[in-house]
C-alpha cells in the first residue's frame, strides 16, 4: 500500500487525516513543519504528499517548489483559506491538486486515489522507454544514463535536459523552448540557466569522452545531431 506524507502543523488535522488514511490501509509519515516535510518527501520513500500551505520554517509553496526540482512525487496542497492566489501558485509550481480546509475526508481520499493512479500510469509508460544515441543510453524508468558501460552521474535537471535534446534530435532547439519544457516555471524568463546546464552536460559527456554530442546553433540554441 502507498505511503503518504502529511505535512501539517496543526496536530488535530494531522492526527485526523492520519487515522483516516491508516483506516484505508495507507502507511503514513508525519511532518509538522516545512523543512522536515521537504526532507521526508525526498528521503523517506513516500508515494504522495499532502502539503499544507501555511507552515513554519518553509511555506508549503516553497516545499512544493523544492520537491519538484528533484521529484515527480504527487503533491496535493491543503489550503486553510479559500485563497485563489495560493491555489494558483501551488498548481503553477507543480502541485497535482489542492483541497480547501475544512474538507470532506471522502473527497480527499478520492483525490489521493486519482493522483496515485495518474502517477503510476506515468511511471508505467516510462518503464518501456530507453533512449539510445551512439554509445549514449538513457533509461527513462530508472532515470539513469550510460556512456558505453559507464554510468554517468547526472543531476535530475541535467538528465531531463539531455532527455529532451535526445527526444528532439536533429531539431535546433532555442533556449526558451528548452526552458519551458525542461524547467517549467522555475526559471521563468531567465534563459542563462540553459547555457549553464549545457555546459555541465558537455563537461560530463563531450569533454570526458572526447566526443561532440551537443552542438551550438548560432543565434538559435542547441542541437544533438546524428552524424552525417
Ligand atoms: Ca498550517
mmCIF file of C-alpha atoms and ligand atoms in Angstrom:
data_model
loop_
_atom_site.group_PDB
_atom_site.id
_atom_site.type_symbol
_atom_site.label_atom_id
_atom_site.label_comp_id
_atom_site.label_asym_id
_atom_site.label_seq_id
_atom_site.Cartn_x
_atom_site.Cartn_y
_atom_site.Cartn_z
ATOM 1 C CA UNK A 1 0.000 0.000 0.000
ATOM 2 C CA UNK A 2 1.158 3.503 -0.748
ATOM 3 C CA UNK A 3 2.954 5.591 1.850
ATOM 4 C CA UNK A 4 1.583 9.084 2.327
ATOM 5 C CA UNK A 5 3.368 12.008 3.924
ATOM 6 C CA UNK A 6 1.227 14.554 5.786
ATOM 7 C CA UNK A 7 2.955 17.914 6.165
ATOM 8 C CA UNK A 8 0.708 19.815 8.541
ATOM 9 C CA UNK A 9 1.468 21.934 11.595
ATOM 10 C CA UNK A 10 -1.972 21.655 13.159
ATOM 11 C CA UNK A 11 -1.766 18.429 15.188
ATOM 12 C CA UNK A 12 -5.535 17.905 15.271
ATOM 13 C CA UNK A 13 -5.876 17.951 11.496
ATOM 14 C CA UNK A 14 -2.732 15.866 11.012
ATOM 15 C CA UNK A 15 -3.991 13.274 13.507
ATOM 16 C CA UNK A 16 -7.454 13.138 11.956
ATOM 17 C CA UNK A 17 -6.117 12.638 8.429
ATOM 18 C CA UNK A 18 -3.535 10.145 9.674
ATOM 19 C CA UNK A 19 -6.216 7.968 11.294
ATOM 20 C CA UNK A 20 -8.426 8.061 8.222
ATOM 21 C CA UNK A 21 -5.557 7.155 5.914
ATOM 22 C CA UNK A 22 -4.441 4.299 8.156
ATOM 23 C CA UNK A 23 -8.003 3.057 8.272
ATOM 24 C CA UNK A 24 -7.915 2.930 4.459
ATOM 25 C CA UNK A 25 -4.725 0.892 4.673
ATOM 26 C CA UNK A 26 -2.158 3.553 3.780
ATOM 27 C CA UNK A 27 1.152 3.890 5.551
ATOM 28 C CA UNK A 28 1.587 7.380 6.992
ATOM 29 C CA UNK A 29 4.551 9.672 7.678
ATOM 30 C CA UNK A 30 4.085 12.956 9.536
ATOM 31 C CA UNK A 31 5.952 16.255 9.426
ATOM 32 C CA UNK A 32 4.974 19.324 11.444
ATOM 33 C CA UNK A 33 6.997 21.926 9.583
ATOM 34 C CA UNK A 34 8.126 22.672 6.057
ATOM 35 C CA UNK A 35 11.754 21.735 6.446
ATOM 36 C CA UNK A 36 11.043 18.303 7.928
ATOM 37 C CA UNK A 37 8.360 17.861 5.289
ATOM 38 C CA UNK A 38 10.783 18.546 2.449
ATOM 39 C CA UNK A 39 13.343 16.187 3.912
ATOM 40 C CA UNK A 40 10.841 13.347 4.344
ATOM 41 C CA UNK A 41 9.299 13.944 0.913
ATOM 42 C CA UNK A 42 12.691 13.414 -0.714
ATOM 43 C CA UNK A 43 14.202 10.782 1.560
ATOM 44 C CA UNK A 44 11.503 8.765 3.331
ATOM 45 C CA UNK A 45 10.335 6.743 0.324
ATOM 46 C CA UNK A 46 6.845 8.243 0.264
ATOM 47 C CA UNK A 47 4.421 7.914 -2.675
ATOM 48 C CA UNK A 48 2.344 11.058 -2.212
ATOM 49 C CA UNK A 49 2.496 14.275 -0.182
ATOM 50 C CA UNK A 50 -0.376 16.122 1.454
ATOM 51 C CA UNK A 51 1.070 19.569 1.877
ATOM 52 C CA UNK A 52 -0.366 22.368 3.989
ATOM 53 C CA UNK A 53 0.491 25.848 2.685
ATOM 54 C CA UNK A 54 0.825 27.839 5.903
ATOM 55 C CA UNK A 55 3.704 26.076 7.632
ATOM 56 C CA UNK A 56 6.554 27.051 9.964
ATOM 57 C CA UNK A 57 10.164 27.012 8.671
ATOM 58 C CA UNK A 58 9.319 26.724 4.966
ATOM 59 C CA UNK A 59 5.970 27.515 3.368
ATOM 60 C CA UNK A 60 4.102 24.793 1.544
ATOM 61 C CA UNK A 61 4.641 26.650 -1.720
ATOM 62 C CA UNK A 62 8.400 26.633 -1.175
ATOM 63 C CA UNK A 63 8.382 22.965 -0.141
ATOM 64 C CA UNK A 64 6.429 22.101 -3.292
ATOM 65 C CA UNK A 65 8.842 24.065 -5.474
ATOM 66 C CA UNK A 66 11.851 22.313 -3.966
ATOM 67 C CA UNK A 67 10.305 18.838 -4.225
ATOM 68 C CA UNK A 68 9.655 19.494 -7.908
ATOM 69 C CA UNK A 69 13.315 20.247 -8.534
ATOM 70 C CA UNK A 70 14.061 16.660 -7.538
ATOM 71 C CA UNK A 71 10.965 14.555 -7.944
ATOM 72 C CA UNK A 72 7.641 13.969 -9.690
ATOM 73 C CA UNK A 73 6.025 12.717 -6.490
ATOM 74 C CA UNK A 74 2.279 13.530 -6.490
ATOM 75 C CA UNK A 75 1.514 16.540 -4.278
ATOM 76 C CA UNK A 76 -1.899 17.622 -3.024
ATOM 77 C CA UNK A 77 -1.879 21.065 -1.434
ATOM 78 C CA UNK A 78 -4.090 21.805 1.565
ATOM 79 C CA UNK A 79 -5.120 25.447 1.794
ATOM 80 C CA UNK A 80 -6.596 26.807 5.005
ATOM 81 C CA UNK A 81 -8.411 29.667 3.393
ATOM 82 C CA UNK A 82 -10.229 29.864 0.142
ATOM 83 C CA UNK A 83 -7.350 31.773 -1.359
ATOM 84 C CA UNK A 84 -7.177 31.677 -5.140
ATOM 85 C CA UNK A 85 -3.653 33.095 -5.215
ATOM 86 C CA UNK A 86 -2.304 30.216 -3.107
ATOM 87 C CA UNK A 87 -4.053 27.625 -5.255
ATOM 88 C CA UNK A 88 -2.768 29.087 -8.487
ATOM 89 C CA UNK A 89 0.729 29.403 -7.056
ATOM 90 C CA UNK A 90 0.611 25.786 -5.895
ATOM 91 C CA UNK A 91 -0.548 24.426 -9.220
ATOM 92 C CA UNK A 92 1.899 26.635 -11.129
ATOM 93 C CA UNK A 93 4.879 25.178 -9.324
ATOM 94 C CA UNK A 94 3.780 21.633 -9.949
ATOM 95 C CA UNK A 95 1.261 20.550 -7.315
ATOM 96 C CA UNK A 96 -1.123 17.938 -8.744
ATOM 97 C CA UNK A 97 -4.229 19.049 -6.915
ATOM 98 C CA UNK A 98 -5.432 21.098 -3.957
ATOM 99 C CA UNK A 99 -8.116 20.986 -1.302
ATOM 100 C CA UNK A 100 -9.534 23.765 0.796
ATOM 101 C CA UNK A 101 -9.854 23.145 4.517
ATOM 102 C CA UNK A 102 -12.153 22.082 6.015
ATOM 103 C CA UNK A 103 -12.577 19.252 3.540
ATOM 104 C CA UNK A 104 -14.660 16.091 3.424
ATOM 105 C CA UNK A 105 -12.359 13.155 4.047
ATOM 106 C CA UNK A 106 -14.091 11.107 1.300
ATOM 107 C CA UNK A 107 -13.168 13.750 -1.230
ATOM 108 C CA UNK A 108 -9.569 13.825 -0.057
ATOM 109 C CA UNK A 109 -9.390 10.020 -0.308
ATOM 110 C CA UNK A 110 -10.806 10.131 -3.839
ATOM 111 C CA UNK A 111 -8.269 12.722 -4.909
ATOM 112 C CA UNK A 112 -5.445 10.718 -3.382
ATOM 113 C CA UNK A 113 -6.522 7.670 -5.412
ATOM 114 C CA UNK A 114 -6.674 9.727 -8.607
ATOM 115 C CA UNK A 115 -3.242 11.266 -8.043
ATOM 116 C CA UNK A 116 -1.650 7.895 -7.229
ATOM 117 C CA UNK A 117 -3.217 6.246 -10.290
ATOM 118 C CA UNK A 118 -2.149 9.006 -12.621
ATOM 119 C CA UNK A 119 1.358 8.839 -11.269
ATOM 120 C CA UNK A 120 1.673 5.056 -11.581
ATOM 121 C CA UNK A 121 0.398 5.202 -15.178
ATOM 122 C CA UNK A 122 3.017 7.807 -15.987
ATOM 123 C CA UNK A 123 5.713 5.638 -14.405
ATOM 124 C CA UNK A 124 4.484 2.551 -16.270
ATOM 125 C CA UNK A 125 4.786 4.368 -19.590
ATOM 126 C CA UNK A 126 8.254 5.470 -18.652
ATOM 127 C CA UNK A 127 9.342 1.916 -17.862
ATOM 128 C CA UNK A 128 9.227 0.958 -21.508
ATOM 129 C CA UNK A 129 11.415 3.737 -22.610
ATOM 130 C CA UNK A 130 15.100 3.696 -23.315
ATOM 131 C CA UNK A 131 16.704 6.366 -25.455
ATOM 132 C CA UNK A 132 19.859 5.484 -27.332
ATOM 133 C CA UNK A 133 22.230 7.645 -29.276
ATOM 134 C CA UNK A 134 25.552 6.174 -30.316
ATOM 135 C CA UNK A 135 27.153 4.894 -27.134
ATOM 136 C CA UNK A 136 24.844 7.004 -25.019
ATOM 137 C CA UNK A 137 21.895 5.285 -23.360
ATOM 138 C CA UNK A 138 19.195 6.844 -21.204
ATOM 139 C CA UNK A 139 16.960 4.605 -19.170
ATOM 140 C CA UNK A 140 13.857 6.694 -18.525
ATOM 141 C CA UNK A 141 12.401 4.429 -15.865
ATOM 142 C CA UNK A 142 15.432 4.278 -13.623
ATOM 143 C CA UNK A 143 16.473 7.786 -14.720
ATOM 144 C CA UNK A 144 19.991 6.546 -15.298
ATOM 145 C CA UNK A 145 22.344 7.411 -18.128
ATOM 146 C CA UNK A 146 25.245 5.409 -19.524
ATOM 147 C CA UNK A 147 28.055 6.041 -21.935
ATOM 148 C CA UNK A 148 29.126 2.598 -23.096
ATOM 149 C CA UNK A 149 29.246 0.583 -19.893
ATOM 150 C CA UNK A 150 29.939 3.548 -17.669
ATOM 151 C CA UNK A 151 27.145 5.205 -15.710
ATOM 152 C CA UNK A 152 27.036 8.987 -15.947
ATOM 153 C CA UNK A 153 26.401 10.919 -12.796
ATOM 154 C CA UNK A 154 23.788 13.442 -13.917
ATOM 155 C CA UNK A 155 21.557 15.598 -11.741
ATOM 156 C CA UNK A 156 17.820 15.457 -12.325
ATOM 157 C CA UNK A 157 17.835 18.589 -14.477
ATOM 158 C CA UNK A 158 20.874 17.516 -16.483
ATOM 159 C CA UNK A 159 19.127 14.223 -17.178
ATOM 160 C CA UNK A 160 15.902 15.938 -18.230
ATOM 161 C CA UNK A 161 17.717 18.373 -20.487
ATOM 162 C CA UNK A 162 19.594 15.539 -22.174
ATOM 163 C CA UNK A 163 16.365 13.545 -22.471
ATOM 164 C CA UNK A 164 14.626 16.462 -24.153
ATOM 165 C CA UNK A 165 17.513 17.078 -26.547
ATOM 166 C CA UNK A 166 17.591 13.385 -27.498
ATOM 167 C CA UNK A 167 13.838 13.139 -27.973
ATOM 168 C CA UNK A 168 14.132 16.073 -30.356
ATOM 169 C CA UNK A 169 17.376 15.061 -32.008
ATOM 170 C CA UNK A 170 18.192 16.770 -35.297
ATOM 171 C CA UNK A 171 15.978 19.687 -34.283
ATOM 172 C CA UNK A 172 17.589 23.002 -33.327
ATOM 173 C CA UNK A 173 16.054 23.977 -30.005
ATOM 174 C CA UNK A 174 16.083 27.523 -28.749
ATOM 175 C CA UNK A 175 16.670 28.441 -25.134
ATOM 176 C CA UNK A 176 13.053 29.425 -24.490
ATOM 177 C CA UNK A 177 11.857 26.018 -25.703
ATOM 178 C CA UNK A 178 14.350 24.226 -23.517
ATOM 179 C CA UNK A 179 13.484 26.380 -20.548
ATOM 180 C CA UNK A 180 9.747 25.872 -20.978
ATOM 181 C CA UNK A 181 9.973 22.139 -21.478
ATOM 182 C CA UNK A 182 12.665 21.191 -19.026
ATOM 183 C CA UNK A 183 12.266 23.754 -16.260
ATOM 184 C CA UNK A 184 8.565 24.586 -16.456
ATOM 185 C CA UNK A 185 8.115 27.705 -14.354
ATOM 186 C CA UNK A 186 11.084 27.617 -12.073
ATOM 187 C CA UNK A 187 13.310 29.977 -14.011
ATOM 188 C CA UNK A 188 10.708 31.845 -15.981
ATOM 189 C CA UNK A 189 12.384 34.193 -18.440
ATOM 190 C CA UNK A 190 15.967 33.524 -17.356
ATOM 191 C CA UNK A 191 17.495 31.613 -20.267
ATOM 192 C CA UNK A 192 21.043 31.743 -18.868
ATOM 193 C CA UNK A 193 20.271 28.672 -16.851
ATOM 194 C CA UNK A 194 20.068 26.694 -20.110
ATOM 195 C CA UNK A 195 23.619 27.646 -21.066
ATOM 196 C CA UNK A 196 24.843 26.726 -17.621
ATOM 197 C CA UNK A 197 23.314 23.249 -17.829
ATOM 198 C CA UNK A 198 24.517 22.692 -21.388
ATOM 199 C CA UNK A 199 27.991 23.431 -20.064
ATOM 200 C CA UNK A 200 27.551 20.839 -17.287
ATOM 201 C CA UNK A 201 26.443 18.227 -19.810
ATOM 202 C CA UNK A 202 29.365 18.976 -22.091
ATOM 203 C CA UNK A 203 31.788 18.625 -19.196
ATOM 204 C CA UNK A 204 30.286 15.291 -18.197
ATOM 205 C CA UNK A 205 29.921 13.831 -21.686
ATOM 206 C CA UNK A 206 31.617 15.701 -24.545
ATOM 207 C CA UNK A 207 34.774 16.628 -22.660
ATOM 208 C CA UNK A 208 35.004 13.413 -20.704
ATOM 209 C CA UNK A 209 34.661 11.072 -23.667
ATOM 210 C CA UNK A 210 36.170 13.342 -26.313
ATOM 211 C CA UNK A 211 33.040 13.407 -28.451
ATOM 212 C CA UNK A 212 30.943 16.163 -29.951
ATOM 213 C CA UNK A 213 27.431 15.463 -28.746
ATOM 214 C CA UNK A 214 25.772 18.821 -28.216
ATOM 215 C CA UNK A 215 26.243 21.439 -30.931
ATOM 216 C CA UNK A 216 25.595 25.142 -30.615
ATOM 217 C CA UNK A 217 23.389 26.595 -33.318
ATOM 218 C CA UNK A 218 24.402 30.227 -33.551
ATOM 219 C CA UNK A 219 21.578 32.654 -32.971
ATOM 220 C CA UNK A 220 19.240 29.791 -32.066
ATOM 221 C CA UNK A 221 20.309 27.435 -29.329
ATOM 222 C CA UNK A 222 21.368 23.799 -29.222
ATOM 223 C CA UNK A 223 21.015 20.558 -31.115
ATOM 224 C CA UNK A 224 22.023 16.903 -30.931
ATOM 225 C CA UNK A 225 22.603 15.752 -34.485
ATOM 226 C CA UNK A 226 23.004 12.324 -35.990
ATOM 227 C CA UNK A 227 26.435 12.018 -37.533
ATOM 228 C CA UNK A 228 26.301 12.536 -41.246
HETATM 229 CA CA1 LIG B 1 -0.953 25.374 8.765
#
